[in-house]
Short mmCIF file of C-alpha atoms in Angstrom, two decimals:
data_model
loop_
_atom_site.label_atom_id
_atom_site.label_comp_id
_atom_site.label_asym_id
_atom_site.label_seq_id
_atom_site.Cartn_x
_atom_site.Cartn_y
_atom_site.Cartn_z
CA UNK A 1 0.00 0.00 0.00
CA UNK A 2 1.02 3.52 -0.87
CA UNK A 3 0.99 6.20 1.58
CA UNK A 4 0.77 10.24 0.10
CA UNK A 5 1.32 13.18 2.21
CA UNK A 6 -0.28 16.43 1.32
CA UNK A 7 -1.96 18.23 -1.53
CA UNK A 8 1.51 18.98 -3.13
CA UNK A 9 2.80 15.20 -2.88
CA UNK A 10 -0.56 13.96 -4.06
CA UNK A 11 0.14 17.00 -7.10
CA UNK A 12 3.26 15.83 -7.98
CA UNK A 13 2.91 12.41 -8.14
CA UNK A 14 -0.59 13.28 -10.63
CA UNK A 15 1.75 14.35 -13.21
CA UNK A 16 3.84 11.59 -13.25
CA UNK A 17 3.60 9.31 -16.46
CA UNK A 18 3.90 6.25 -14.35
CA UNK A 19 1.56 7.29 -11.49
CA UNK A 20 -0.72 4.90 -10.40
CA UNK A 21 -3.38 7.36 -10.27
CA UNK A 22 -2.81 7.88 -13.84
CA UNK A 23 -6.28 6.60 -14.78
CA UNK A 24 -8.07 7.52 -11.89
CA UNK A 25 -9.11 5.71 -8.81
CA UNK A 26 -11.84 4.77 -6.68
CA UNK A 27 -12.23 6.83 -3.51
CA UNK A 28 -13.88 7.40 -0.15
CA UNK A 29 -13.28 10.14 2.46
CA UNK A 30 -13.66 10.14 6.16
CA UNK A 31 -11.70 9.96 9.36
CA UNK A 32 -11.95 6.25 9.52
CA UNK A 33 -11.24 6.53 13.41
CA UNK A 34 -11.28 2.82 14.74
CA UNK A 35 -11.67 0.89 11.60
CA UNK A 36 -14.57 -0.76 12.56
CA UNK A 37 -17.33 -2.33 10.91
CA UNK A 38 -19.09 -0.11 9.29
CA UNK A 39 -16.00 1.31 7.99
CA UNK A 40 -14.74 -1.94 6.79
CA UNK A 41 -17.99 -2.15 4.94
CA UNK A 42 -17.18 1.13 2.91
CA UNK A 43 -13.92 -0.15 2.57
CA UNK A 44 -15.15 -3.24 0.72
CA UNK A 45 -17.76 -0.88 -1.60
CA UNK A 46 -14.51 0.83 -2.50
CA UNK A 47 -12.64 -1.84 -3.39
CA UNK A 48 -15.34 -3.91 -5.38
CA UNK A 49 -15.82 -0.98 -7.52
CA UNK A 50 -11.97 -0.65 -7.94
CA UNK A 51 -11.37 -4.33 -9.00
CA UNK A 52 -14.46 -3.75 -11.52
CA UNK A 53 -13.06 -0.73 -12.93
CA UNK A 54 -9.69 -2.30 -12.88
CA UNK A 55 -8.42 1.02 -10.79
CA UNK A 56 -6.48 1.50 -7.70
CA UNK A 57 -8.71 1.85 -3.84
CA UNK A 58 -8.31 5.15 -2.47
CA UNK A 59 -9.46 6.38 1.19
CA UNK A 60 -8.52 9.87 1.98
CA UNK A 61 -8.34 10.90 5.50
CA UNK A 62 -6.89 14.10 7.29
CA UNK A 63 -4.53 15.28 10.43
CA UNK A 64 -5.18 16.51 12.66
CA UNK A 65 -9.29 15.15 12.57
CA UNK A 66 -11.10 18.35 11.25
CA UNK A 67 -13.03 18.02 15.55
CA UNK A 68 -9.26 18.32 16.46
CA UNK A 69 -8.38 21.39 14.22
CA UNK A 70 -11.87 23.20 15.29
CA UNK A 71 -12.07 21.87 19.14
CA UNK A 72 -7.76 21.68 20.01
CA UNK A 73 -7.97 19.49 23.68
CA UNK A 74 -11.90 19.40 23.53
CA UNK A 75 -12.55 17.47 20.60
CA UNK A 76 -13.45 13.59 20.99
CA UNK A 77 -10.60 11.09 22.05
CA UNK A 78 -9.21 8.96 19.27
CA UNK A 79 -10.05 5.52 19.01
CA UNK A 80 -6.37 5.04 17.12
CA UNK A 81 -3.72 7.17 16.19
CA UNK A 82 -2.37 7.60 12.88
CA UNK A 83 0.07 5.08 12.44
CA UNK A 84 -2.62 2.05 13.96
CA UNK A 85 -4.80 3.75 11.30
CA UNK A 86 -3.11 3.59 8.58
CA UNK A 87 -2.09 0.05 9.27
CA UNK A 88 -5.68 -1.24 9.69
CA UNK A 89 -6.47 0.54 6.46
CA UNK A 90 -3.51 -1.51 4.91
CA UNK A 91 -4.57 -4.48 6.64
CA UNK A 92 -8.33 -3.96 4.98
CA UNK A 93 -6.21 -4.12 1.41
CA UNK A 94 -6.78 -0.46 0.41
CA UNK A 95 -4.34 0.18 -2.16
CA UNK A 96 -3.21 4.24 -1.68
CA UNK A 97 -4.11 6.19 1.44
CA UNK A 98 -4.00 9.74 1.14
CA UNK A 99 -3.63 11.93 4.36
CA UNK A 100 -4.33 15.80 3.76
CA UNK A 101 -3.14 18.31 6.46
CA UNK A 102 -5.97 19.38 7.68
CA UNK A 103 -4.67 23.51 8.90
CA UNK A 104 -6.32 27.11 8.12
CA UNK A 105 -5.35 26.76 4.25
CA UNK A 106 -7.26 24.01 3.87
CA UNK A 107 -10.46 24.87 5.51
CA UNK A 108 -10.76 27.97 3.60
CA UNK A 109 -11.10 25.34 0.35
CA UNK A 110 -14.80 26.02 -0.92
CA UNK A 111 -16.58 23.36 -1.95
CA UNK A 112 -16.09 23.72 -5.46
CA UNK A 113 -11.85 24.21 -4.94
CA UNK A 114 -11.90 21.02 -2.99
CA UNK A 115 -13.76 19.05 -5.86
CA UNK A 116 -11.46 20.68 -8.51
CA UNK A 117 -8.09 20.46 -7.19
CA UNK A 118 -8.01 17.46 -4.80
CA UNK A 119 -10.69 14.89 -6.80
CA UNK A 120 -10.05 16.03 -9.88
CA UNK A 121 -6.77 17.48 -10.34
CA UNK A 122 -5.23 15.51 -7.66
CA UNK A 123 -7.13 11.81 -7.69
CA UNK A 124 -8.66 11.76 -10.64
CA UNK A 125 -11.36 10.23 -9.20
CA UNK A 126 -13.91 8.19 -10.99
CA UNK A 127 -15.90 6.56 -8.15
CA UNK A 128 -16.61 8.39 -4.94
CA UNK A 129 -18.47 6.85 -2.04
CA UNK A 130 -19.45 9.09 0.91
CA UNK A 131 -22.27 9.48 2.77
CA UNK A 132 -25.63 11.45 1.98
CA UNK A 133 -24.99 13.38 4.62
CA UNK A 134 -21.38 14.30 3.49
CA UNK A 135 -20.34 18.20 3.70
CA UNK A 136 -17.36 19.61 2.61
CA UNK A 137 -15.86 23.33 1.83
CA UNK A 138 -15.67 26.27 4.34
CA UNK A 139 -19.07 27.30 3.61
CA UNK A 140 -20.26 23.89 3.71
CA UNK A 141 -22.00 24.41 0.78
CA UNK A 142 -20.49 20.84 -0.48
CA UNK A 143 -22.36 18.00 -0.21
CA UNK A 144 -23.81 15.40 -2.08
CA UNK A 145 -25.78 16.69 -4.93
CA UNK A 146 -23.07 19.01 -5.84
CA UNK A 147 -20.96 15.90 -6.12
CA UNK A 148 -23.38 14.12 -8.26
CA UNK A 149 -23.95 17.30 -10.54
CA UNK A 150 -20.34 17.90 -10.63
CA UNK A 151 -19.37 14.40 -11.09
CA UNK A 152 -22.13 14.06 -14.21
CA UNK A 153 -20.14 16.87 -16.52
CA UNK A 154 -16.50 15.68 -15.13
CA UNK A 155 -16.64 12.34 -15.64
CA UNK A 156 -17.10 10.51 -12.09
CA UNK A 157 -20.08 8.58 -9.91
CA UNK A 158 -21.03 9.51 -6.90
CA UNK A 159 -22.31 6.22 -4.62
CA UNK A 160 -23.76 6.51 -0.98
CA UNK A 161 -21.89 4.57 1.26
CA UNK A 162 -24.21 1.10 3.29
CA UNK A 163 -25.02 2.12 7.02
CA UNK A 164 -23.88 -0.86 9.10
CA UNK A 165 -26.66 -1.60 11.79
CA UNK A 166 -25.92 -3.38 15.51
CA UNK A 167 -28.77 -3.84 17.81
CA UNK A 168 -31.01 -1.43 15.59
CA UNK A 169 -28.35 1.56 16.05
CA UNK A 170 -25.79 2.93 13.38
CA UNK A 171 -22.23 1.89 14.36
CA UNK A 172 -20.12 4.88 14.33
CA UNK A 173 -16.88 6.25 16.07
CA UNK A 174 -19.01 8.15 18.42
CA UNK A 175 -20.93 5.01 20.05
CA UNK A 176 -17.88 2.99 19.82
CA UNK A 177 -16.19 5.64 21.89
CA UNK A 178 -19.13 6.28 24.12
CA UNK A 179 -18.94 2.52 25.02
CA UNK A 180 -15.76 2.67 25.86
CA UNK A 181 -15.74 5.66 27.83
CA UNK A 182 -18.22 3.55 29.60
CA UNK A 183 -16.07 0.68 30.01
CA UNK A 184 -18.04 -1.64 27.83
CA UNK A 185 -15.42 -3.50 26.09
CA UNK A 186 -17.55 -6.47 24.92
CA UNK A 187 -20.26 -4.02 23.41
CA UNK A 188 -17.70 -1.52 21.71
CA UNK A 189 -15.42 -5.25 20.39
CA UNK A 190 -18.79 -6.18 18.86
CA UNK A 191 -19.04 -2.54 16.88
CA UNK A 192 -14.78 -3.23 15.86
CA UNK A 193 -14.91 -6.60 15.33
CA UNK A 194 -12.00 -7.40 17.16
CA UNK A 195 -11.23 -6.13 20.80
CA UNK A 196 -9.90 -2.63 21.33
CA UNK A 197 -5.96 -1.99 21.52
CA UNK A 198 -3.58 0.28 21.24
CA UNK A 199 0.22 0.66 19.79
CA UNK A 200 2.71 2.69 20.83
CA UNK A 201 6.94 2.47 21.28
CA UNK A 202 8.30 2.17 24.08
CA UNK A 203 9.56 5.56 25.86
CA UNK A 204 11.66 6.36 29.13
CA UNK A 205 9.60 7.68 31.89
CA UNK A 206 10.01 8.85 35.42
CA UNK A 207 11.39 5.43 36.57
CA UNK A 208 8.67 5.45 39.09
CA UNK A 209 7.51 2.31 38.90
CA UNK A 210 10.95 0.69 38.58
CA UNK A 211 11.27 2.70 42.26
CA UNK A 212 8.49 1.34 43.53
CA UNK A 213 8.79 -2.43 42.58
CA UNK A 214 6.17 -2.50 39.57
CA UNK A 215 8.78 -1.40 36.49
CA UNK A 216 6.47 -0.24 33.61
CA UNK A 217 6.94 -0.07 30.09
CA UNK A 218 6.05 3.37 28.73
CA UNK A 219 4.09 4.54 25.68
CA UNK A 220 2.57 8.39 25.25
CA UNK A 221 -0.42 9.18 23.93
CA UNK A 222 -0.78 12.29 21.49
CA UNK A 223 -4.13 12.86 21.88
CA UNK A 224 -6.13 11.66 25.14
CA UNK A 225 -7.50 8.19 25.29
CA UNK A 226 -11.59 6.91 24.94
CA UNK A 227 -10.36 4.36 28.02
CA UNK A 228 -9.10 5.93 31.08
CA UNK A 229 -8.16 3.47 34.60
CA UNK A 230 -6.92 0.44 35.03
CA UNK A 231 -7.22 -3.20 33.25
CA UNK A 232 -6.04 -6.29 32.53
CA UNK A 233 -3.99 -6.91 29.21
CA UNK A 234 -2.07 -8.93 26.89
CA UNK A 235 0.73 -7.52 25.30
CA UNK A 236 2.75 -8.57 21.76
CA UNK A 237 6.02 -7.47 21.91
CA UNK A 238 8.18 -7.01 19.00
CA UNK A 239 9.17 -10.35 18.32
CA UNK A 240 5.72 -11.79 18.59
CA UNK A 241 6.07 -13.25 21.92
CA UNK A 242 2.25 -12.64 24.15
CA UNK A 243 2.62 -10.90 27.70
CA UNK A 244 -0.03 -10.70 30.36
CA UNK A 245 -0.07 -7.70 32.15
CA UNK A 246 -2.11 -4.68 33.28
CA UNK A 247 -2.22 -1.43 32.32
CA UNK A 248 -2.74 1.88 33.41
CA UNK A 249 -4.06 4.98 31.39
CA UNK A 250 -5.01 8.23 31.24
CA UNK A 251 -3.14 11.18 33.17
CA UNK A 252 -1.63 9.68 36.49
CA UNK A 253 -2.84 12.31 38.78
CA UNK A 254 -1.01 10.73 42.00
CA UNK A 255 2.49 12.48 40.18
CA UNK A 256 0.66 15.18 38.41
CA UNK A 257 0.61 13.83 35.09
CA UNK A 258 -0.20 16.73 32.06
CA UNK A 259 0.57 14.05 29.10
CA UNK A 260 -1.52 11.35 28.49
CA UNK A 261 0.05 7.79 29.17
CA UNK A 262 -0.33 4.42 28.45
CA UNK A 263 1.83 2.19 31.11
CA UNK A 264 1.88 -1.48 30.77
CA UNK A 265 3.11 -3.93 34.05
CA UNK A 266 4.28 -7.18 32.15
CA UNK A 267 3.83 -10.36 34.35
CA UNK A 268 7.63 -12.79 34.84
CA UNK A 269 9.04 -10.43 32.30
CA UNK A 270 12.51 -9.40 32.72
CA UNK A 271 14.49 -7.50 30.07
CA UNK A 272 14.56 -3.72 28.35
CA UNK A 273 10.98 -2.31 25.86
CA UNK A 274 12.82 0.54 25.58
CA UNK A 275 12.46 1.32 21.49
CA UNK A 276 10.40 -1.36 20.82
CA UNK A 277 6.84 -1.07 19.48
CA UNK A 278 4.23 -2.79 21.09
CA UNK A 279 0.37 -3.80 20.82
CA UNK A 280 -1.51 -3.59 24.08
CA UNK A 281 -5.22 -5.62 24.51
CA UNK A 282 -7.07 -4.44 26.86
CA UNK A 283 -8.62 -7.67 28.08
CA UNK A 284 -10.85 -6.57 31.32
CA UNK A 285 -11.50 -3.68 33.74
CA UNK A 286 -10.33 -3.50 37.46
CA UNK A 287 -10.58 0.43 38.51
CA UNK A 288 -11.45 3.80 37.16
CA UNK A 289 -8.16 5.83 37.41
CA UNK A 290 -7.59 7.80 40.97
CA UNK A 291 -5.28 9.93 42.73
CA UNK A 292 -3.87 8.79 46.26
CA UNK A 293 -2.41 10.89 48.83
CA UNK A 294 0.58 9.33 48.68
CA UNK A 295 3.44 6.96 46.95
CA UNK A 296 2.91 4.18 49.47
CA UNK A 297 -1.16 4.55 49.21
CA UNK A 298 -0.16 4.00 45.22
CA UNK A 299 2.20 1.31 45.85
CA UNK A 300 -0.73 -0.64 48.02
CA UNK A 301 -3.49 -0.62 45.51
CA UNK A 302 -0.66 -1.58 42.42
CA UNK A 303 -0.50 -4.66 44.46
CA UNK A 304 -4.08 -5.12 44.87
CA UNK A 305 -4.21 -4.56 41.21
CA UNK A 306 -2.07 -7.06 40.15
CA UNK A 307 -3.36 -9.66 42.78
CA UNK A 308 -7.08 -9.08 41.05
CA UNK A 309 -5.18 -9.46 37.69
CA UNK A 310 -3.67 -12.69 38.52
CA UNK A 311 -7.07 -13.84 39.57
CA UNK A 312 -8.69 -13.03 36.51
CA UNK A 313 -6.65 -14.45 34.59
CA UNK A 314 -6.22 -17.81 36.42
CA UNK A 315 -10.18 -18.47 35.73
CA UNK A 316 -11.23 -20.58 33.01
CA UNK A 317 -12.26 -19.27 29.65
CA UNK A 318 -16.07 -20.08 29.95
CA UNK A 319 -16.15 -17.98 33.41
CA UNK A 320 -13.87 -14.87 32.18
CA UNK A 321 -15.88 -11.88 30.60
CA UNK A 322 -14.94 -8.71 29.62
CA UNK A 323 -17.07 -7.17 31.06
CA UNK A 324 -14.97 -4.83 33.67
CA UNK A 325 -16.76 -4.37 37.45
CA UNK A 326 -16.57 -0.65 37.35
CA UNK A 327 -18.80 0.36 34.57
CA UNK A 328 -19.52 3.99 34.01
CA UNK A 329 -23.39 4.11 32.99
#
């Protein structure tokens, strides 16, 4: 899969005699945050229609999120970041993905601008599928039908991408998030189809679990995460080997945390992370994050923690659920 950065890569690489754009492609837009289900089912509308027109699968998504660019620190959390993203879409077998900046030059795009210099001078799109309820432009005044009417004189189709139903109710980002917020991991793993984790490489810290007899291995978060406290996971490491463990994240507010952190306890493990990349499942909830009055009051409930992991995980498959015992309803 092909990666293109920016409206002047994508530009470039348009007049290119070899490009693999050179005869168009078929495209979808969207911030395709979590890969889930309903986007995997866009994802498969995209690339049927690319195998029959014998063109290349396109999905075109933006950074920062336009909520990010607009909201800063109040937007939504991310289900993923961009590298997870971009690997899922890879994994889906999307052939090109193209990530726009999204800054203050490219909201003031009208809705027109956008259609003629990204889909048409930059893609050369000849299949679009988006939503009926798609807007685009500064003004907004993109949507739909100007797509259609546009894409009737310029030589593309327009095709409204399949809503994706689960118990009755759309599957979006937003519910996926709102379940997990909530601590429902079985509900929001039923929306992904597979169960919720994140990557990240392995950074130095403060050391303070290493000081306290619970050495951690390190990952931070750029933007803050839809699960905050404490649970139970199993980690991949680099070299494929499977780690039980538990985690904590969100802002540690026992050592005044500002950054957003994801710290993973690994179970018998001895060794150095540092540098390596690593997948983190988050398997079951224990606790919703909290701040103690002191290092030792931390220290005590880490062990508690890890005593209530152990016993989790020593129960037998049928009995386990992940379901985690501090729900937020």
């Amino acid at each position: 899969m092909r990666l293109i950065r920016g409206l002047t890569n994508l530009k470039m690489l348009s007049r290119q005699a070899d490009s693999p754009l050179a005869q168009g492609c078929v495209a979808t837009i969207g911030n395709f945050d979590g890969v889930h289900l309903g986007h995997q089912t866009i994802i498969d509308q995209v690339k049927n229609k690319a195998k029959a027109l014998s063109l290349p699968s396109v999905v075109m998504i933006f950074e920062p999120q336009p909520r990010e660019f607009f909201q800063g620190m109040e937007a939504p959390p991310r289900l993923m970041g961009f590298r997870q993203k971009f690997e899922a879409l890879r994994a889906a077998g999307i052939d090109i993905v193209l990530c726009l900046r999204f800054d203050g030059t490219f909201r003031s795009y009208s809705g027109m601008g956008f259609i003629d210099d990204v889909l048409i001078g930059g893609l050369a799109v000849r299949h679009l599928v988006v939503g009926d309820d798609f807007r685009f432009g500064c003004d907004r005044a993109g949507d739909f039908a100007l797509l259609e009417k546009v894409g009737k004189t310029a030589g593309f189709s327009v095709e409204n991408t399949r809503t994706v139903t689960v118990a009755g109710e759309r599957i979006s980002s937003t519910r996926i998030r709102n379940l997990l917020l909530a601590n429902q991991l079985e509900k929001a793993e039923a929306l992904l189809g597979r169960r919720y984790h994140i990557q990240g490489r392995v950074v130095y810290g403060r050391q303070l679990g290493r000081q306290i007899g619970s050495p951690t291995a390190n990952i931070l978060l750029y933007q803050m995460p839809a699960l905050r406290g404490v649970y139970v996971v199993d980690v991949t490491l680099e070299n494929g080997t499977k780690q039980d463990g538990v985690a904590n994240i969100g802002l540690r507010p026992t050592v005044d945390g500002k950054q957003p952190a994801l710290e993973v306890h690994l179970f018998d493990f001895t060794g150095t992370l540092y540098g390596q990349r690593i997948d983190v499942v988050f398997r079951h909830g224990l606790r919703d994050e909290e701040k103690f009055d002191s290092i030792d009051a931390l220290k005590a409930q880490i062990a508690r923690d890890f005593d209530a992991a152990r016993a989790w995980l020593a129960k037998p498959t049928d009995l386990k659920s992940t379901h985690t015992n501090h729900e937020r309803l």
